[in-house]
JSON list of C-alpha atoms in Angstrom, two decimals:
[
{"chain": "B", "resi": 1, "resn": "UNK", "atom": "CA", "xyz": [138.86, 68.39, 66.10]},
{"chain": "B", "resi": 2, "resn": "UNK", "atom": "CA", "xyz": [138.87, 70.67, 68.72]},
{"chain": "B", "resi": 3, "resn": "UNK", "atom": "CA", "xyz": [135.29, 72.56, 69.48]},
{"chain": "B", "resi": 4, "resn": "UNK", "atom": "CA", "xyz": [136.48, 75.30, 72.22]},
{"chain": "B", "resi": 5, "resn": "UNK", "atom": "CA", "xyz": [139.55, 75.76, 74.18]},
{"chain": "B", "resi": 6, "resn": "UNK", "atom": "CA", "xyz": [138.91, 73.56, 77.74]},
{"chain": "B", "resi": 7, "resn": "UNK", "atom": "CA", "xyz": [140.42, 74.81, 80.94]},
{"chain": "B", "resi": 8, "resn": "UNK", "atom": "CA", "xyz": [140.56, 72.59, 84.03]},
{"chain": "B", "resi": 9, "resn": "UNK", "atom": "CA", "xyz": [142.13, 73.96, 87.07]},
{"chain": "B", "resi": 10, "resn": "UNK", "atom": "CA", "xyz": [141.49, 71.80, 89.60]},
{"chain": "B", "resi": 11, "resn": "UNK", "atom": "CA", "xyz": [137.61, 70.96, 89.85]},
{"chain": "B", "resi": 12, "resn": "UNK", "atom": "CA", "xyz": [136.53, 73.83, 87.80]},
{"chain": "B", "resi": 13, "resn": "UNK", "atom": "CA", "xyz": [135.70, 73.40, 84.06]},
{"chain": "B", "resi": 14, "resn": "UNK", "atom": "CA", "xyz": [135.76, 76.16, 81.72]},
{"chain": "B", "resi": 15, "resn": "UNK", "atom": "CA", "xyz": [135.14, 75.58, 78.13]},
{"chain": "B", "resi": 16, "resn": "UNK", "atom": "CA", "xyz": [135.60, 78.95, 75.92]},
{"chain": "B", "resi": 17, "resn": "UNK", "atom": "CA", "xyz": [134.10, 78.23, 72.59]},
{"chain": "B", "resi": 18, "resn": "UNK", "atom": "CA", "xyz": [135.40, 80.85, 69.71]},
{"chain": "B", "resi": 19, "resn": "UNK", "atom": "CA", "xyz": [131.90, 82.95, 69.50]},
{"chain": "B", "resi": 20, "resn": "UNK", "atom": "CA", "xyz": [131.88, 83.07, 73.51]},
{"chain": "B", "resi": 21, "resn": "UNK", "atom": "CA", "xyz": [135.54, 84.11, 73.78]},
{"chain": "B", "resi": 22, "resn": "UNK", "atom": "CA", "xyz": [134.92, 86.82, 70.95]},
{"chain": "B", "resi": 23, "resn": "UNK", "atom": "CA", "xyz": [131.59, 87.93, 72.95]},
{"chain": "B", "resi": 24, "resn": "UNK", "atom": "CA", "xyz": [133.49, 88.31, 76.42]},
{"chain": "B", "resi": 25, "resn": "UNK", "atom": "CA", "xyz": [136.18, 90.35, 74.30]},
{"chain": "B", "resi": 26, "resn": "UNK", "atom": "CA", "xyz": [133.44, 92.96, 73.35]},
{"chain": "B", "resi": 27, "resn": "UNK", "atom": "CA", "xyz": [131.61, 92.94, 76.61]},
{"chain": "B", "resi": 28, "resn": "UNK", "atom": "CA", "xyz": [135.06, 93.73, 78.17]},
{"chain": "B", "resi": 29, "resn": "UNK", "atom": "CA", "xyz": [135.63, 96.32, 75.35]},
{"chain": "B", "resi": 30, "resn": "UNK", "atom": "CA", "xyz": [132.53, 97.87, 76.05]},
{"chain": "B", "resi": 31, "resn": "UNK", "atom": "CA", "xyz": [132.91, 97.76, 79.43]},
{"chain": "B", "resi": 32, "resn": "UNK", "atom": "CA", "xyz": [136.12, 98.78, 79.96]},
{"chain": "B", "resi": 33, "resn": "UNK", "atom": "CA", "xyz": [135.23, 101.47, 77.56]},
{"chain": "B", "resi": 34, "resn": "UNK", "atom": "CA", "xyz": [132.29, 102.73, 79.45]},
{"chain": "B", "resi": 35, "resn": "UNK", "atom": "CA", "xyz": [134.49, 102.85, 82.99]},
{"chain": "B", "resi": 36, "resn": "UNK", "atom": "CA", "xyz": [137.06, 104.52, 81.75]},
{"chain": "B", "resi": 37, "resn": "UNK", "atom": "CA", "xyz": [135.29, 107.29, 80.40]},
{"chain": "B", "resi": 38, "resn": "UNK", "atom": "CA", "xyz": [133.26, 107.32, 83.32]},
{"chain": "B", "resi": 39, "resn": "UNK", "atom": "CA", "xyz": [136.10, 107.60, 85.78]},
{"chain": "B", "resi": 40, "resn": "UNK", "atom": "CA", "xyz": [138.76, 108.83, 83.88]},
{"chain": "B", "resi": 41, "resn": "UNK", "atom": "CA", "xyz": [136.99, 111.19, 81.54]},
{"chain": "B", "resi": 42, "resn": "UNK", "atom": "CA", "xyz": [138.93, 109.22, 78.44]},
{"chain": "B", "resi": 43, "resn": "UNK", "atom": "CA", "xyz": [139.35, 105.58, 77.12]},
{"chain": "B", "resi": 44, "resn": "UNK", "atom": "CA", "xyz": [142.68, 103.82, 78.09]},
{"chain": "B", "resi": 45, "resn": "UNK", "atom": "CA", "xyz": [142.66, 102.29, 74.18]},
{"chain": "B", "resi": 46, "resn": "UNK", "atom": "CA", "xyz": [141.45, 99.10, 72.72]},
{"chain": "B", "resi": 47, "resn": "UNK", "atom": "CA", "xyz": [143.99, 96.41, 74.76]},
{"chain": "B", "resi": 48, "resn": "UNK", "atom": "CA", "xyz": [143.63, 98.15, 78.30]},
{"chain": "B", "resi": 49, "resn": "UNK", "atom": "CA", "xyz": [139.71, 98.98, 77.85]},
{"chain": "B", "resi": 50, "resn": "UNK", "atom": "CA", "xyz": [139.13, 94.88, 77.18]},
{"chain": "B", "resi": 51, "resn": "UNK", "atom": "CA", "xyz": [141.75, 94.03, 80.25]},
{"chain": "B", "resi": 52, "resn": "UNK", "atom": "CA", "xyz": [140.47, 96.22, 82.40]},
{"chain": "B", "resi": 53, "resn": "UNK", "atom": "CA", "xyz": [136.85, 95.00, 81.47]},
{"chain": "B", "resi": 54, "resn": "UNK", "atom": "CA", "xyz": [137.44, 91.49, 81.87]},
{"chain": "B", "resi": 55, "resn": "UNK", "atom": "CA", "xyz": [138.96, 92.07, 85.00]},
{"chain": "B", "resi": 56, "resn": "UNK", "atom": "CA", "xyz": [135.93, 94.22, 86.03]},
{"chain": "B", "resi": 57, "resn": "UNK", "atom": "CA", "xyz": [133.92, 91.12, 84.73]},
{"chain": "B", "resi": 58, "resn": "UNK", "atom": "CA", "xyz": [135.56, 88.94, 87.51]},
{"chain": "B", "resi": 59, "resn": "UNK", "atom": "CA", "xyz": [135.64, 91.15, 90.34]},
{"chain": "B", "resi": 60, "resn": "UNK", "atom": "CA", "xyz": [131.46, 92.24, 89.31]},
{"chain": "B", "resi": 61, "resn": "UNK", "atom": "CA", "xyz": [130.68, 88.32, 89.12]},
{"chain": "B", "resi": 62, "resn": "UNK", "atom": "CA", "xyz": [132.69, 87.88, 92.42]},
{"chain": "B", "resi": 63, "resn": "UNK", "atom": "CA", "xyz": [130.79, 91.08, 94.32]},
{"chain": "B", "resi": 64, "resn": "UNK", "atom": "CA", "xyz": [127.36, 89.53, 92.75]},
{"chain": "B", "resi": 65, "resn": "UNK", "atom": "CA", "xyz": [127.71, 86.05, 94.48]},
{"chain": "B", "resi": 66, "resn": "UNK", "atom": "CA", "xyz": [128.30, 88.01, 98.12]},
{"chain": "B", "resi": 67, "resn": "UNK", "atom": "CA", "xyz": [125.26, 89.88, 97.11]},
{"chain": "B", "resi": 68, "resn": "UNK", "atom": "CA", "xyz": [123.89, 86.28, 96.51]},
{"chain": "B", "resi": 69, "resn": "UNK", "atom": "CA", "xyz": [122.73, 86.93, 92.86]},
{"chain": "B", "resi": 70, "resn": "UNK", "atom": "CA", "xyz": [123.86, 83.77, 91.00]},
{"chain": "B", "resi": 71, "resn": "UNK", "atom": "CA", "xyz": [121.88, 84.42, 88.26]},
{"chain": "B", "resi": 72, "resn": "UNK", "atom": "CA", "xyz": [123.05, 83.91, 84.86]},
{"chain": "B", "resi": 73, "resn": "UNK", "atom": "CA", "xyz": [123.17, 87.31, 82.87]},
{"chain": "B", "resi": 74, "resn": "UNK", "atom": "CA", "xyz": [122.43, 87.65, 79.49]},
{"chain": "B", "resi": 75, "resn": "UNK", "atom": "CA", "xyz": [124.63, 89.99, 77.23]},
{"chain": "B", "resi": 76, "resn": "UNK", "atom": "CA", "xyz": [123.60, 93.42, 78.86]},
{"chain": "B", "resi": 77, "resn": "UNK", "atom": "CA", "xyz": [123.70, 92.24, 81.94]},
{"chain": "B", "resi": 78, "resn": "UNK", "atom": "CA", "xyz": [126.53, 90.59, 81.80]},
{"chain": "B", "resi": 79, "resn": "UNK", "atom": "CA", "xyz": [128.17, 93.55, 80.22]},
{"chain": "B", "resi": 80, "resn": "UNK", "atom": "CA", "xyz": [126.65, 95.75, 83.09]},
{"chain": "B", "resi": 81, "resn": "UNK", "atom": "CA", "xyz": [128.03, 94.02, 85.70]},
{"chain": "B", "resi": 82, "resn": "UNK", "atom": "CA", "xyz": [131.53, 93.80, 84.22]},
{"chain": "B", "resi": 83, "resn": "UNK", "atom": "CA", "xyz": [131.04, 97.60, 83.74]},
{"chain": "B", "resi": 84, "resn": "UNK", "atom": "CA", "xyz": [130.33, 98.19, 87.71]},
{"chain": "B", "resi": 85, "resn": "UNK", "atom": "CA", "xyz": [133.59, 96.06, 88.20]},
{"chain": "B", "resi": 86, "resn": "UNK", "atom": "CA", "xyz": [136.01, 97.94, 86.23]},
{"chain": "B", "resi": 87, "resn": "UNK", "atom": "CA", "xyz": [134.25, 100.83, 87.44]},
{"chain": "B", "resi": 88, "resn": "UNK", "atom": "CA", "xyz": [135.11, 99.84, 90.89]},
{"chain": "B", "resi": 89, "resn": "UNK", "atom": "CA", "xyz": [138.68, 98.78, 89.99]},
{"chain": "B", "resi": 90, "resn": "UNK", "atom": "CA", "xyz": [139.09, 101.85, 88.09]},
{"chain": "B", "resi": 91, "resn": "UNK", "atom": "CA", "xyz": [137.95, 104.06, 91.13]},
{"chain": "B", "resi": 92, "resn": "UNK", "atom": "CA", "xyz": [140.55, 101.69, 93.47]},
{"chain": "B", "resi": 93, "resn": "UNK", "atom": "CA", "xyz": [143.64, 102.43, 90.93]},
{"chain": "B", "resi": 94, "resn": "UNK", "atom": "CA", "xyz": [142.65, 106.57, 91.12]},
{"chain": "B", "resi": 95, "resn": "UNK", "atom": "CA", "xyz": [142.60, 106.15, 95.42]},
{"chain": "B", "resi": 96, "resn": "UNK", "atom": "CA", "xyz": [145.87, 103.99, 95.33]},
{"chain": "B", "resi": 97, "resn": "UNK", "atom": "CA", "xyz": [147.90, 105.90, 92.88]},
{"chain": "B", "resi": 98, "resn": "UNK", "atom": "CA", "xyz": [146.43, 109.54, 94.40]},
{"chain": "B", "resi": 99, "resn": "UNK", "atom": "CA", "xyz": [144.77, 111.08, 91.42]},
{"chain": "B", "resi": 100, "resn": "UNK", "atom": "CA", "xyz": [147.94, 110.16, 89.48]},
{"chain": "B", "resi": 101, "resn": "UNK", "atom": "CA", "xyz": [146.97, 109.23, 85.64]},
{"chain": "B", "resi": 102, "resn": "UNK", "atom": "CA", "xyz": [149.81, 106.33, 85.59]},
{"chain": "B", "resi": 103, "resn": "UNK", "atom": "CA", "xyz": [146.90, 103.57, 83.74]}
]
């Protein structure tokens, strides 16, 4: 019986167990949300908001290790640092496409 779904690229191990993948779907959600509305003035709708999110979630963790916080983050903050990301990546897609609404 299988408890979680087990990735192993390379040396890394992740293991996603269902309640963890459904709680990094809403923090992505929410943070997607939250960044879109924030930079955009409007959600991009439920699929986009959690992609962008997640992605935020990466590139957040990423900027958090240069800033050398490798701390592990509870639900808010985990959810406010995947906010700051897709904030970020948001902001990046505006300067790249020229204030064209293409997203």
């Amino acid at each position: 019986m299988m408890d979680g779904i087990s990735f192993h690229p390379g040396l890394c191990h992740i293991h996603l167990y269902p309640g963890e993948l459904l709680a990094w779907l809403l923090v992505g959600l929410i943070a997607g949300f939250l960044a879109a509305k924030l930079v955009r003035g409007q959600g991009l709708g439920c699929l986009l908001d959690i992609c962008v999110g997640l992605v935020g979630a990466v590139i957040g963790g990423f900027l958090m290790s240069l800033l050398g916080i490798n701390e592990t983050f509870h639900f808010l903050g985990t959810t406010l640092v995947a906010f700051l990301g897709a904030s970020l990546l948001l902001l990046l897609v505006e300067l790249i496409a020229g204030g064209r609404r293409s997203i």
